[in-house]
Coordinates of C-alpha atoms in Angstrom, one line a residue:
X3 CA 36.5 -11.3 3.3
X4 CA 36.9 -14.9 4.5
X5 CA 38.8 -13.7 7.6
X6 CA 36.3 -11.0 8.3
X7 CA 33.5 -13.5 8.0
X8 CA 35.3 -15.9 10.4
X9 CA 35.8 -13.1 12.9
X10 CA 32.2 -12.2 12.9
X11 CA 31.1 -15.7 13.2
X12 CA 33.4 -16.0 16.3
X13 CA 32.2 -12.9 17.8
X14 CA 28.5 -14.1 17.4
X15 CA 29.5 -17.5 18.8
X16 CA 31.1 -16.0 21.9
X17 CA 28.4 -13.6 22.6
X18 CA 25.8 -16.5 22.4
X19 CA 27.9 -18.5 24.8
X20 CA 28.2 -15.6 27.3
X21 CA 24.2 -15.1 27.1
X22 CA 23.7 -18.8 27.7
X23 CA 26.1 -18.5 30.8
X24 CA 24.2 -15.4 32.1
X25 CA 20.7 -16.9 31.4
X26 CA 21.7 -19.8 33.6
X27 CA 21.8 -17.5 36.7
X28 CA 18.8 -18.0 39.2
X29 CA 16.3 -15.5 38.7
X30 CA 17.3 -14.2 35.5
X31 CA 14.6 -12.1 33.9
X32 CA 13.9 -11.9 30.0
X33 CA 13.4 -8.1 29.2
X34 CA 10.2 -6.9 27.8
X35 CA 9.3 -4.0 25.3
X36 CA 7.8 -2.0 28.2
X37 CA 10.8 -1.9 30.2
X38 CA 12.2 1.1 28.4
X39 CA 9.1 3.3 29.2
X40 CA 9.1 2.0 33.0
X41 CA 12.2 3.8 33.8
X42 CA 11.8 7.5 34.7
X43 CA 13.9 9.8 32.1
X44 CA 16.1 12.5 33.4
X45 CA 16.5 15.9 31.9
X46 CA 20.0 15.1 30.6
X47 CA 18.9 12.1 28.8
X48 CA 16.2 13.9 26.8
X49 CA 18.2 16.7 25.2
X50 CA 20.9 16.2 22.5
X51 CA 21.4 13.5 19.9
X52 CA 22.3 10.0 21.0
X53 CA 22.8 8.4 17.6
X54 CA 24.8 11.2 16.2
X55 CA 26.5 10.3 13.0
X56 CA 30.4 10.5 12.7
X57 CA 32.8 10.4 10.0
X58 CA 34.4 7.2 11.1
X59 CA 33.2 4.3 13.2
X60 CA 29.9 2.3 13.0
X61 CA 27.6 5.5 12.4
X62 CA 29.0 6.9 9.3
X63 CA 26.7 8.2 6.8
X64 CA 29.2 7.2 4.1
X65 CA 28.9 3.4 3.5
X66 CA 30.6 1.1 1.3
X67 CA 28.4 -1.7 0.3
X68 CA 30.2 -4.8 -1.0
X69 CA 27.0 -6.2 -2.6
X70 CA 27.9 -6.2 -6.2
X71 CA 28.7 -9.8 -6.6
X72 CA 25.7 -11.4 -4.6
X73 CA 25.5 -15.1 -5.1
X74 CA 23.1 -17.5 -3.7
X75 CA 25.9 -18.7 -1.1
X76 CA 26.5 -15.2 -0.1
X77 CA 22.7 -14.3 0.4
X78 CA 22.4 -17.7 2.4
X79 CA 25.3 -16.4 4.8
X80 CA 23.9 -13.0 5.1
X81 CA 20.6 -14.3 6.0
X82 CA 21.9 -16.9 8.5
X83 CA 23.9 -14.4 10.3
X84 CA 21.1 -12.0 10.5
X85 CA 19.0 -14.7 12.0
X86 CA 21.7 -15.2 14.5
X87 CA 21.7 -11.5 15.6
X88 CA 24.3 -10.0 13.2
X89 CA 22.1 -8.1 10.8
X90 CA 24.6 -5.4 9.7
X91 CA 25.2 -7.0 6.2
X92 CA 21.5 -8.0 5.7
X93 CA 20.4 -4.3 6.4
X94 CA 23.2 -3.0 4.0
X95 CA 22.0 -5.5 1.3
X96 CA 18.3 -4.4 1.8
X97 CA 19.2 -0.9 0.9
X98 CA 21.4 -2.0 -1.8
X99 CA 18.7 -4.0 -3.8
X100 CA 16.2 -1.0 -3.1
X101 CA 18.5 1.1 -5.1
X102 CA 19.1 -1.5 -7.9
X103 CA 15.9 -3.2 -8.4
X104 CA 13.5 -0.6 -9.8
X105 CA 10.5 -2.8 -9.3
X106 CA 11.3 -3.5 -5.8
X107 CA 12.0 0.2 -5.1
X108 CA 8.6 1.0 -6.7
X109 CA 6.3 -1.3 -4.9
X110 CA 8.0 -0.3 -1.4
X111 CA 7.4 3.3 -2.2
X112 CA 3.8 2.5 -3.3
X113 CA 3.1 0.8 0.1
X114 CA 4.9 3.5 2.1
X115 CA 3.4 6.5 0.5
X116 CA -0.1 5.0 0.7
X117 CA 0.0 5.2 4.3
X118 CA 2.1 8.5 4.6
X119 CA -0.8 10.2 2.6
X120 CA -3.6 9.1 5.0
X121 CA -5.5 12.0 6.8
X122 CA -4.8 12.2 10.5
X123 CA -7.3 12.7 13.2
X124 CA -6.7 13.1 16.9
X125 CA -9.6 12.5 19.4
X126 CA -9.6 12.8 23.2
X127 CA -9.9 9.4 25.1
X128 CA -12.9 10.6 26.9
X129 CA -14.9 13.9 27.7
X130 CA -12.8 14.8 30.7
X131 CA -10.8 18.0 30.9
X132 CA -7.6 16.2 31.1
X133 CA -8.3 14.1 28.2
X134 CA -9.3 17.0 26.0
X135 CA -6.2 18.9 27.1
X136 CA -3.9 16.1 26.2
X137 CA -5.6 15.9 22.8
X138 CA -5.1 19.7 22.1
X139 CA -1.3 19.2 23.1
X140 CA -0.8 16.3 20.9
X141 CA -2.8 18.2 17.9
X142 CA -0.4 21.3 18.5
X143 CA 2.8 19.1 18.3
X144 CA 1.8 17.1 15.3
X145 CA 1.0 20.3 13.4
X146 CA 4.3 21.5 13.8
X147 CA 6.0 18.1 12.7
X148 CA 6.3 16.6 9.2
X149 CA 4.4 13.5 10.2
X150 CA 3.9 12.3 6.6
X151 CA 7.8 12.1 6.2
X152 CA 8.1 10.4 9.6
X153 CA 5.5 7.7 8.6
X154 CA 7.3 7.2 5.1
X155 CA 10.6 6.4 6.9
X156 CA 8.9 4.2 9.6
X157 CA 7.4 2.2 6.6
X158 CA 10.9 1.2 5.8
X159 CA 10.4 -1.5 8.4
X160 CA 8.4 -3.4 5.9
X161 CA 11.6 -4.1 4.1
X162 CA 13.8 -4.7 7.1
X163 CA 11.6 -5.7 9.9
X164 CA 12.1 -2.5 11.8
X165 CA 12.7 1.3 11.5
X166 CA 14.0 3.9 14.0
X167 CA 13.6 7.6 14.3
X168 CA 15.3 9.7 17.2
X169 CA 13.4 12.2 19.3
X170 CA 15.4 15.4 20.2
X171 CA 13.5 16.9 23.0
X172 CA 13.3 20.8 24.0
X173 CA 11.5 22.8 26.6
X174 CA 9.6 25.8 25.6
X175 CA 7.8 27.8 28.8
X176 CA 8.1 24.7 30.8
X177 CA 6.4 22.3 28.0
X178 CA 8.5 19.4 26.6
X179 CA 8.1 19.2 22.9
X180 CA 10.1 17.3 20.1
X181 CA 12.4 19.8 18.7
X182 CA 13.3 17.4 15.9
X183 CA 12.5 13.9 14.9
X184 CA 15.6 12.6 13.1
X185 CA 15.3 9.3 10.9
X186 CA 18.2 6.9 11.7
X187 CA 19.6 4.1 9.6
X188 CA 18.5 0.7 10.8
X189 CA 22.1 -0.6 10.9
X190 CA 23.1 1.9 13.5
X191 CA 21.2 -0.3 16.0
X192 CA 20.8 -3.9 17.1
X193 CA 18.7 -5.9 19.5
X194 CA 19.6 -7.5 22.9
X195 CA 20.7 -11.0 22.8
X196 CA 18.2 -12.4 25.4
X197 CA 14.9 -11.5 23.7
X198 CA 15.8 -10.0 20.3
X199 CA 13.3 -7.3 20.9
X200 CA 14.9 -4.5 23.1
X201 CA 16.5 -1.9 20.8
X202 CA 20.0 -0.9 21.7
X203 CA 22.6 1.5 19.9
X204 CA 25.4 -0.2 18.1
X205 CA 28.7 0.5 19.6
X206 CA 30.9 -2.6 18.7
X207 CA 30.1 -4.7 21.8
X208 CA 27.9 -7.9 21.6
X209 CA 25.0 -6.3 23.6
X210 CA 25.3 -2.7 22.2
X211 CA 24.6 0.6 24.2
X212 CA 21.5 1.1 26.3
X213 CA 19.1 3.7 25.1
X214 CA 17.4 6.2 27.5
X215 CA 13.5 6.0 27.6
X216 CA 11.6 8.3 25.4
X217 CA 14.3 9.0 22.9
X218 CA 13.4 6.4 20.0
X219 CA 10.5 5.8 17.7
X220 CA 10.8 2.1 16.8
X221 CA 8.4 0.6 14.3
X222 CA 8.0 -3.2 14.0
X223 CA 5.0 -4.1 12.0
X224 CA 3.5 -7.6 12.6
X225 CA 4.7 -8.9 9.4
X226 CA 5.3 -12.4 10.8
X227 CA 5.6 -14.1 14.2
X228 CA 9.0 -14.1 16.0
X229 CA 11.6 -11.4 16.3
X230 CA 11.5 -8.2 14.2
X231 CA 14.6 -9.1 12.3
X232 CA 13.0 -12.1 10.8
X233 CA 9.9 -10.3 9.4
X234 CA 11.2 -8.0 6.6
X235 CA 10.4 -8.8 3.2
X236 CA 13.8 -8.0 2.1
X237 CA 14.7 -11.4 3.2
X238 CA 12.6 -12.8 0.3
X239 CA 13.5 -10.0 -2.0
X240 CA 17.1 -10.8 -1.7
X241 CA 16.7 -14.2 -3.4
X242 CA 14.5 -12.7 -6.1
X243 CA 17.3 -10.0 -6.8
X244 CA 20.0 -12.6 -7.0
X245 CA 18.3 -14.6 -9.8
X246 CA 16.9 -11.4 -11.4
X247 CA 20.5 -10.1 -11.6
X248 CA 21.7 -13.2 -13.3
X249 CA 18.9 -13.1 -15.8
X250 CA 19.6 -9.4 -16.5
X251 CA 23.3 -10.0 -17.1
X252 CA 22.8 -13.0 -19.4
X253 CA 20.0 -10.9 -21.2
X254 CA 22.5 -8.1 -21.7
X255 CA 25.1 -10.4 -23.2
X256 CA 22.5 -12.0 -25.4
X257 CA 21.6 -8.6 -26.7
X258 CA 25.2 -7.8 -27.2
X259 CA 25.7 -10.9 -29.1
X260 CA 22.6 -11.4 -31.1
X261 CA 21.3 -7.8 -31.4
X262 CA 23.3 -7.3 -34.5
X263 CA 23.8 -9.9 -37.2
X264 CA 27.0 -12.1 -37.4
X265 CA 29.7 -10.3 -39.7
X266 CA 31.5 -12.7 -41.8
X267 CA 34.5 -11.7 -43.9
X268 CA 35.8 -13.7 -46.8
X269 CA 39.3 -13.3 -48.6
X270 CA 40.6 -15.2 -51.4
X271 CA 43.2 -18.0 -51.1
X272 CA 46.1 -15.9 -52.2
X273 CA 45.5 -13.0 -49.7
X274 CA 48.5 -11.9 -47.6
X275 CA 48.7 -11.5 -43.8
X276 CA 48.2 -7.6 -44.3
X277 CA 45.1 -8.3 -46.3
X278 CA 43.7 -10.5 -43.7
X279 CA 44.3 -7.9 -41.0
X280 CA 42.5 -5.3 -43.1
X281 CA 39.6 -7.4 -43.7
X282 CA 39.4 -8.2 -39.8
X283 CA 39.6 -4.6 -39.0
X284 CA 36.7 -4.1 -41.4
X285 CA 34.6 -6.4 -39.7
X286 CA 35.2 -5.0 -36.2
X287 CA 34.6 -1.6 -37.6
X288 CA 31.4 -2.7 -39.2
X289 CA 30.0 -3.7 -35.8
X290 CA 30.5 0.0 -34.2
X291 CA 30.6 2.1 -37.1
X292 CA 28.4 0.5 -39.6
X293 CA 30.8 1.3 -42.4
X294 CA 34.0 -0.4 -43.7
X295 CA 36.5 0.0 -46.6
X296 CA 38.0 -3.2 -48.1
X297 CA 39.7 -4.3 -51.3
X298 CA 37.4 -5.4 -54.1
X299 CA 38.6 -9.0 -54.0
X300 CA 37.3 -9.5 -50.5
X301 CA 33.6 -9.8 -49.2
X302 CA 31.6 -8.9 -46.2
X303 CA 28.5 -10.7 -45.3
X304 CA 25.9 -10.1 -42.6
X305 CA 24.1 -13.2 -41.5
X306 CA 21.0 -13.0 -39.2
X307 CA 21.0 -15.5 -36.3
X308 CA 17.6 -17.4 -36.4
X309 CA 15.3 -18.4 -33.2
X310 CA 16.4 -15.3 -31.2
X311 CA 12.9 -14.2 -30.2
X312 CA 12.2 -17.4 -28.2
X313 CA 15.5 -17.1 -26.3
X314 CA 15.0 -13.5 -25.4
X315 CA 11.5 -14.2 -24.3
X316 CA 12.8 -16.9 -21.9
X317 CA 14.8 -14.0 -19.9
X318 CA 11.9 -11.7 -20.2
X319 CA 9.6 -14.1 -18.7
X320 CA 12.0 -15.1 -15.9
X321 CA 12.2 -11.4 -14.8
X322 CA 8.5 -10.8 -15.0
X323 CA 7.9 -13.9 -12.9
X324 CA 10.3 -12.7 -10.2
X325 CA 8.8 -9.1 -10.4
X326 CA 5.3 -10.6 -9.8
X327 CA 6.5 -12.6 -6.8
X328 CA 8.1 -9.3 -5.3
X329 CA 4.7 -7.6 -5.9
X330 CA 2.8 -10.2 -4.0
X331 CA 5.3 -10.1 -1.1
X332 CA 5.1 -6.3 -0.8
X333 CA 1.5 -5.3 -1.9
X334 CA -0.3 -8.6 -1.5
X335 CA -1.2 -8.8 -5.4
X336 CA 0.1 -8.0 -8.8
X337 CA -2.9 -6.4 -10.4
X338 CA -2.1 -2.7 -9.4
X339 CA 1.5 -3.1 -10.9
X340 CA 0.9 -5.1 -13.9
X341 CA -1.8 -5.5 -16.5
X342 CA -4.9 -7.3 -15.2
X343 CA -7.3 -9.4 -17.2
X344 CA -10.8 -8.0 -16.0
X345 CA -12.2 -5.3 -14.0
X346 CA -13.6 -7.8 -11.5
X347 CA -10.1 -9.2 -10.7
X348 CA -8.9 -5.7 -10.4
X349 CA -11.6 -4.9 -7.6
X350 CA -10.7 -8.1 -5.8
X351 CA -6.9 -7.2 -5.9
X352 CA -7.6 -3.8 -4.7
X353 CA -9.5 -5.0 -1.7
X354 CA -6.3 -7.2 -0.8
X355 CA -4.3 -4.0 -1.0
X356 CA -6.9 -2.2 1.1
X357 CA -6.6 -4.8 3.8
X358 CA -2.7 -4.1 3.9
X359 CA -3.3 -0.4 3.9
X360 CA -5.6 -0.8 7.0
X361 CA -3.2 -3.2 8.7
X362 CA -0.2 -0.6 8.0
X363 CA -2.4 2.3 9.4
X364 CA -3.2 0.5 12.5
X365 CA 0.5 -0.5 13.1
X366 CA 1.7 3.2 12.6
X367 CA -1.0 4.3 15.0
X368 CA 0.2 2.0 17.7
X369 CA 3.9 2.9 17.3
X370 CA 3.3 6.7 17.2
X371 CA 1.0 6.4 20.2
X372 CA 3.5 4.2 22.2
X373 CA 6.6 6.1 21.3
X374 CA 5.6 9.7 20.6
X375 CA 2.2 10.7 22.2
X376 CA 2.7 8.6 25.2
X377 CA 6.1 10.2 26.1
X378 CA 4.8 13.9 25.2
X379 CA 1.7 13.3 27.5
X380 CA 3.6 11.8 30.4
X381 CA 6.3 14.5 30.4
X382 CA 3.9 17.3 30.4
X383 CA 0.5 16.0 31.9
X384 CA 1.4 13.0 33.8
X385 CA -1.1 10.3 34.0
X386 CA -3.7 12.1 31.6
X387 CA -5.5 9.8 29.3
X388 CA -3.8 9.3 26.1
X389 CA -5.4 10.8 22.9
X390 CA -6.5 8.4 20.2
X391 CA -4.4 8.8 17.0
X392 CA -6.3 7.7 13.9
X393 CA -5.1 7.4 10.2
X394 CA -8.3 7.6 8.2
X395 CA -8.5 4.8 5.5
X396 CA -11.4 6.0 3.2
X397 CA -13.0 3.1 1.3
X398 CA -13.3 3.9 -2.4
X399 CA -16.6 4.5 -3.9
X400 CA -18.0 4.6 -7.5
X401 CA -19.3 8.2 -7.5
X402 CA -20.6 7.9 -11.0
X403 CA -22.8 4.9 -10.0
X404 CA -24.0 6.9 -6.8
X405 CA -24.9 9.9 -8.8
X406 CA -27.0 7.8 -11.2
X407 CA -28.9 6.2 -8.3
X408 CA -29.7 9.4 -6.6
X409 CA -31.0 10.9 -9.8
X410 CA -33.3 8.0 -10.3
X411 CA -34.4 7.8 -7.0
X412 CA -35.1 11.5 -7.0
X413 CA -37.2 11.2 -10.2
X414 CA -39.1 8.1 -8.4
X415 CA -40.2 10.7 -5.8
X416 CA -37.8 9.8 -2.9
X417 CA -37.1 12.8 -0.8
X418 CA -33.1 12.8 -0.5
X419 CA -31.8 15.4 1.9
X420 CA -29.5 17.8 0.3
X421 CA -27.0 17.8 3.2
X422 CA -26.5 14.1 2.7
X423 CA -25.9 14.4 -1.0
X424 CA -23.4 17.3 -0.5
X425 CA -21.6 15.3 2.3
X426 CA -21.3 12.2 0.1
X427 CA -20.1 14.2 -3.0
X428 CA -18.0 16.6 -1.0
X429 CA -19.7 19.6 -2.3
X430 CA -19.9 22.7 -0.1
X431 CA -22.9 24.8 0.8
X432 CA -22.7 27.9 -1.6
X433 CA -22.6 31.3 0.2
X434 CA -25.4 33.7 -0.3
X435 CA -24.8 35.7 -3.5
X436 CA -22.1 33.2 -4.7
X437 CA -22.1 32.2 -8.4
X438 CA -23.1 28.5 -8.7
X439 CA -23.3 25.9 -11.5
X440 CA -26.7 24.3 -11.9
X441 CA -29.6 24.7 -9.4
X442 CA -32.9 23.3 -8.3
X443 CA -34.2 21.4 -11.3
X444 CA -37.8 22.1 -12.3
X445 CA -39.9 19.0 -12.3
X446 CA -41.3 17.8 -15.5
X447 CA -45.0 18.0 -16.3
X448 CA -45.3 14.3 -16.1
X449 CA -43.4 14.0 -12.7
X450 CA -45.5 16.9 -11.4
X451 CA -48.7 15.2 -12.5
X452 CA -47.8 11.9 -11.0
X453 CA -47.1 13.6 -7.7
X454 CA -50.3 15.4 -7.7
X455 CA -52.1 12.1 -8.4
X456 CA -50.4 10.5 -5.5
X457 CA -51.6 13.2 -3.1
X458 CA -55.0 13.4 -4.6
X459 CA -55.3 9.6 -4.1
X460 CA -54.5 9.9 -0.4
X461 CA -56.8 12.9 -0.1
X462 CA -59.7 10.9 -1.5
X463 CA -59.0 8.1 0.9
X464 CA -58.6 10.5 3.8
X465 CA -55.5 8.7 4.9
X466 CA -52.2 9.9 6.5
X467 CA -49.5 10.6 4.1
X468 CA -46.9 8.3 5.7
X469 CA -43.6 7.3 3.6
X470 CA -44.4 3.6 2.8
X471 CA -47.9 4.2 1.5
X472 CA -46.8 7.2 -0.5
X473 CA -44.1 5.0 -2.1
X474 CA -46.5 2.3 -2.8
X475 CA -49.0 4.6 -4.5
X476 CA -46.2 6.1 -6.5
X477 CA -44.9 2.7 -7.7
X478 CA -48.6 2.0 -8.7
X479 CA -48.8 5.2 -10.8
X480 CA -45.2 4.5 -12.2
X481 CA -46.1 1.0 -13.2
X482 CA -49.3 2.0 -14.9
X483 CA -47.8 2.3 -18.5
X484 CA -45.9 -1.0 -18.0
X485 CA -49.1 -2.9 -17.0
X486 CA -50.9 -1.4 -19.9
X487 CA -48.2 -2.7 -22.2
X488 CA -48.5 -6.2 -20.6
X489 CA -52.2 -6.2 -20.7
X490 CA -52.4 -5.2 -24.4
X491 CA -50.4 -8.1 -25.3
X492 CA -52.7 -10.4 -23.3
X493 CA -55.8 -8.7 -24.9
X494 CA -54.5 -9.5 -28.3
X495 CA -54.1 -13.2 -27.3
X496 CA -57.6 -13.2 -25.9
X497 CA -58.9 -11.7 -29.3
X498 CA -57.0 -14.2 -31.4
X499 CA -57.8 -17.4 -29.4
X500 CA -60.6 -19.5 -30.7
X501 CA -61.1 -21.5 -27.5
X502 CA -60.1 -21.3 -23.8
X503 CA -57.6 -24.3 -24.3
X504 CA -56.0 -22.3 -27.1
X505 CA -55.7 -19.1 -24.8
X506 CA -54.2 -21.2 -22.0
X507 CA -51.6 -22.6 -24.3
X508 CA -50.9 -19.2 -25.7
X509 CA -50.6 -17.6 -22.3
X510 CA -48.4 -20.6 -21.1
X511 CA -45.9 -20.1 -24.2
X512 CA -45.7 -16.4 -24.0
X513 CA -45.2 -16.2 -20.3
X514 CA -41.5 -15.7 -20.6
X515 CA -41.8 -13.2 -23.6
X516 CA -44.2 -10.7 -22.0
X517 CA -42.7 -7.2 -22.0
X518 CA -41.8 -6.9 -18.1
X519 CA -38.6 -4.8 -18.6
X520 CA -40.1 -1.5 -17.7
X521 CA -42.1 -3.1 -14.8
X522 CA -39.1 -4.7 -13.4
X523 CA -37.1 -1.4 -13.5
X524 CA -40.0 0.4 -11.6
X525 CA -39.9 -2.4 -9.0
X526 CA -36.1 -2.2 -8.8
X527 CA -36.3 1.7 -8.1
X528 CA -39.2 1.3 -5.6
X529 CA -37.3 -1.2 -3.5
X530 CA -34.2 0.9 -3.6
X531 CA -36.1 3.9 -2.6
X532 CA -37.7 2.0 0.3
X533 CA -34.3 0.9 1.5
X534 CA -32.9 4.4 1.4
X535 CA -36.0 6.0 3.1
X536 CA -35.8 3.3 5.7
X537 CA -32.2 4.0 6.5
X538 CA -32.8 7.8 6.5
X539 CA -35.8 7.3 9.1
X540 CA -33.6 5.2 11.3
X541 CA -30.8 7.6 11.1
X542 CA -33.0 10.5 11.9
X543 CA -34.5 8.8 14.8
X544 CA -31.1 7.8 16.2
X545 CA -29.9 11.5 15.8
X546 CA -33.2 12.8 17.6
X547 CA -32.3 10.5 20.6

């Protein structure tokens, strides 16, 4: 292992020296991400697999991962070599801890599947015929692909800093389409030595093999500034796993030692060597079989060790602490993986996670547009405008609270369009003759009388029945009972007062205790109804334009 590390370090040092010498040449240019797509692809470079696996060599699907004995010094060496460009062991270690650490695996899977499960929309870039044709082509290709599986694979870049999938192209009737998109392990690739951003196929050389354009989908989420290799959360999770593995090992030993009581065998002073051996065997057998046979002159005792719970809690607390830090690194919070203390905290934490989901969705959109949609359109339609790919992140909404507000506003006389309610709740319009649940509620006699009173009031005034005045009159009628209750209280004070001064003092003293709850409820419904009505009118005017 030491010789291998020395050879690897020497190889990295020689490659760095060669690059410094190469960079000193006048006019040397640093490559850019767009260089790959600037080169025109050839037909031969588009068909067939480039990163084909082999039974031997660097691209074997069977990997031996010598990561069982990770120590802090080994982790430091792995991360140091990865920062210098030799990330092979780091990428294997990232896969290894994902298999061994169940919590780390769970939070990574949660973040990946949250993006992979988002609805996908494809829209034309503009209203031109070329843009609409490009959008139809992309929709057709995406419908044939398992895009959710591709996105889940690309989200592995959250752990490693980058993820790669290979596009195998084929023609059908003169149209280029991806025949297959194959996920590839990250350690089959490396980055160029000059910029650390140009992907190359690992072939044993310091630079790696150049990859033809339009062949690889490479996802590098903006996790941190700098080159992709330094952005993966696995760099932090490796440290957490090392200390967690120590805690798990020591906890297992603790359980083995103190999970059962201490077994003590006692023999008399005249016992022979054979008698002692019999007693010793009985003590050992009692630990595994919970049964032993010994002479009558001998004794066995089981002694419980005290203070074990405090020691066991120490291991548990350390492991829980490390798991919480991993949750923060991957999900941005801990509330969705551990028990929270309040609903308010859970909502705040869910908002943090929603921010990550939106950022992941935008990064995946950019990657698929650049490495899949752009090649597809350029190969078939030339310079047609690129369609817009959108992963729809729906904001969570409390539907129960919305239903309660709609019911209250409808009871207060607010005209709410059925189409709007159906769209918000996802309720389709029933077909003619189709069996339905529920139906148009019959207004109560009280509500109907109040509505008639409002219209009668406007008819008597000879005024137009616009929405604000209707709502004001409805509030006046709805608040009538509340005002009667308040005025009854004041009337009793007037009757009981012996002087104006006493009435004044009684009113001031009772001001905070007047029965205003119902009045406040009516006013709140009225304000909410006015706001909704205003929004509806603005929307109606906008759509009419």
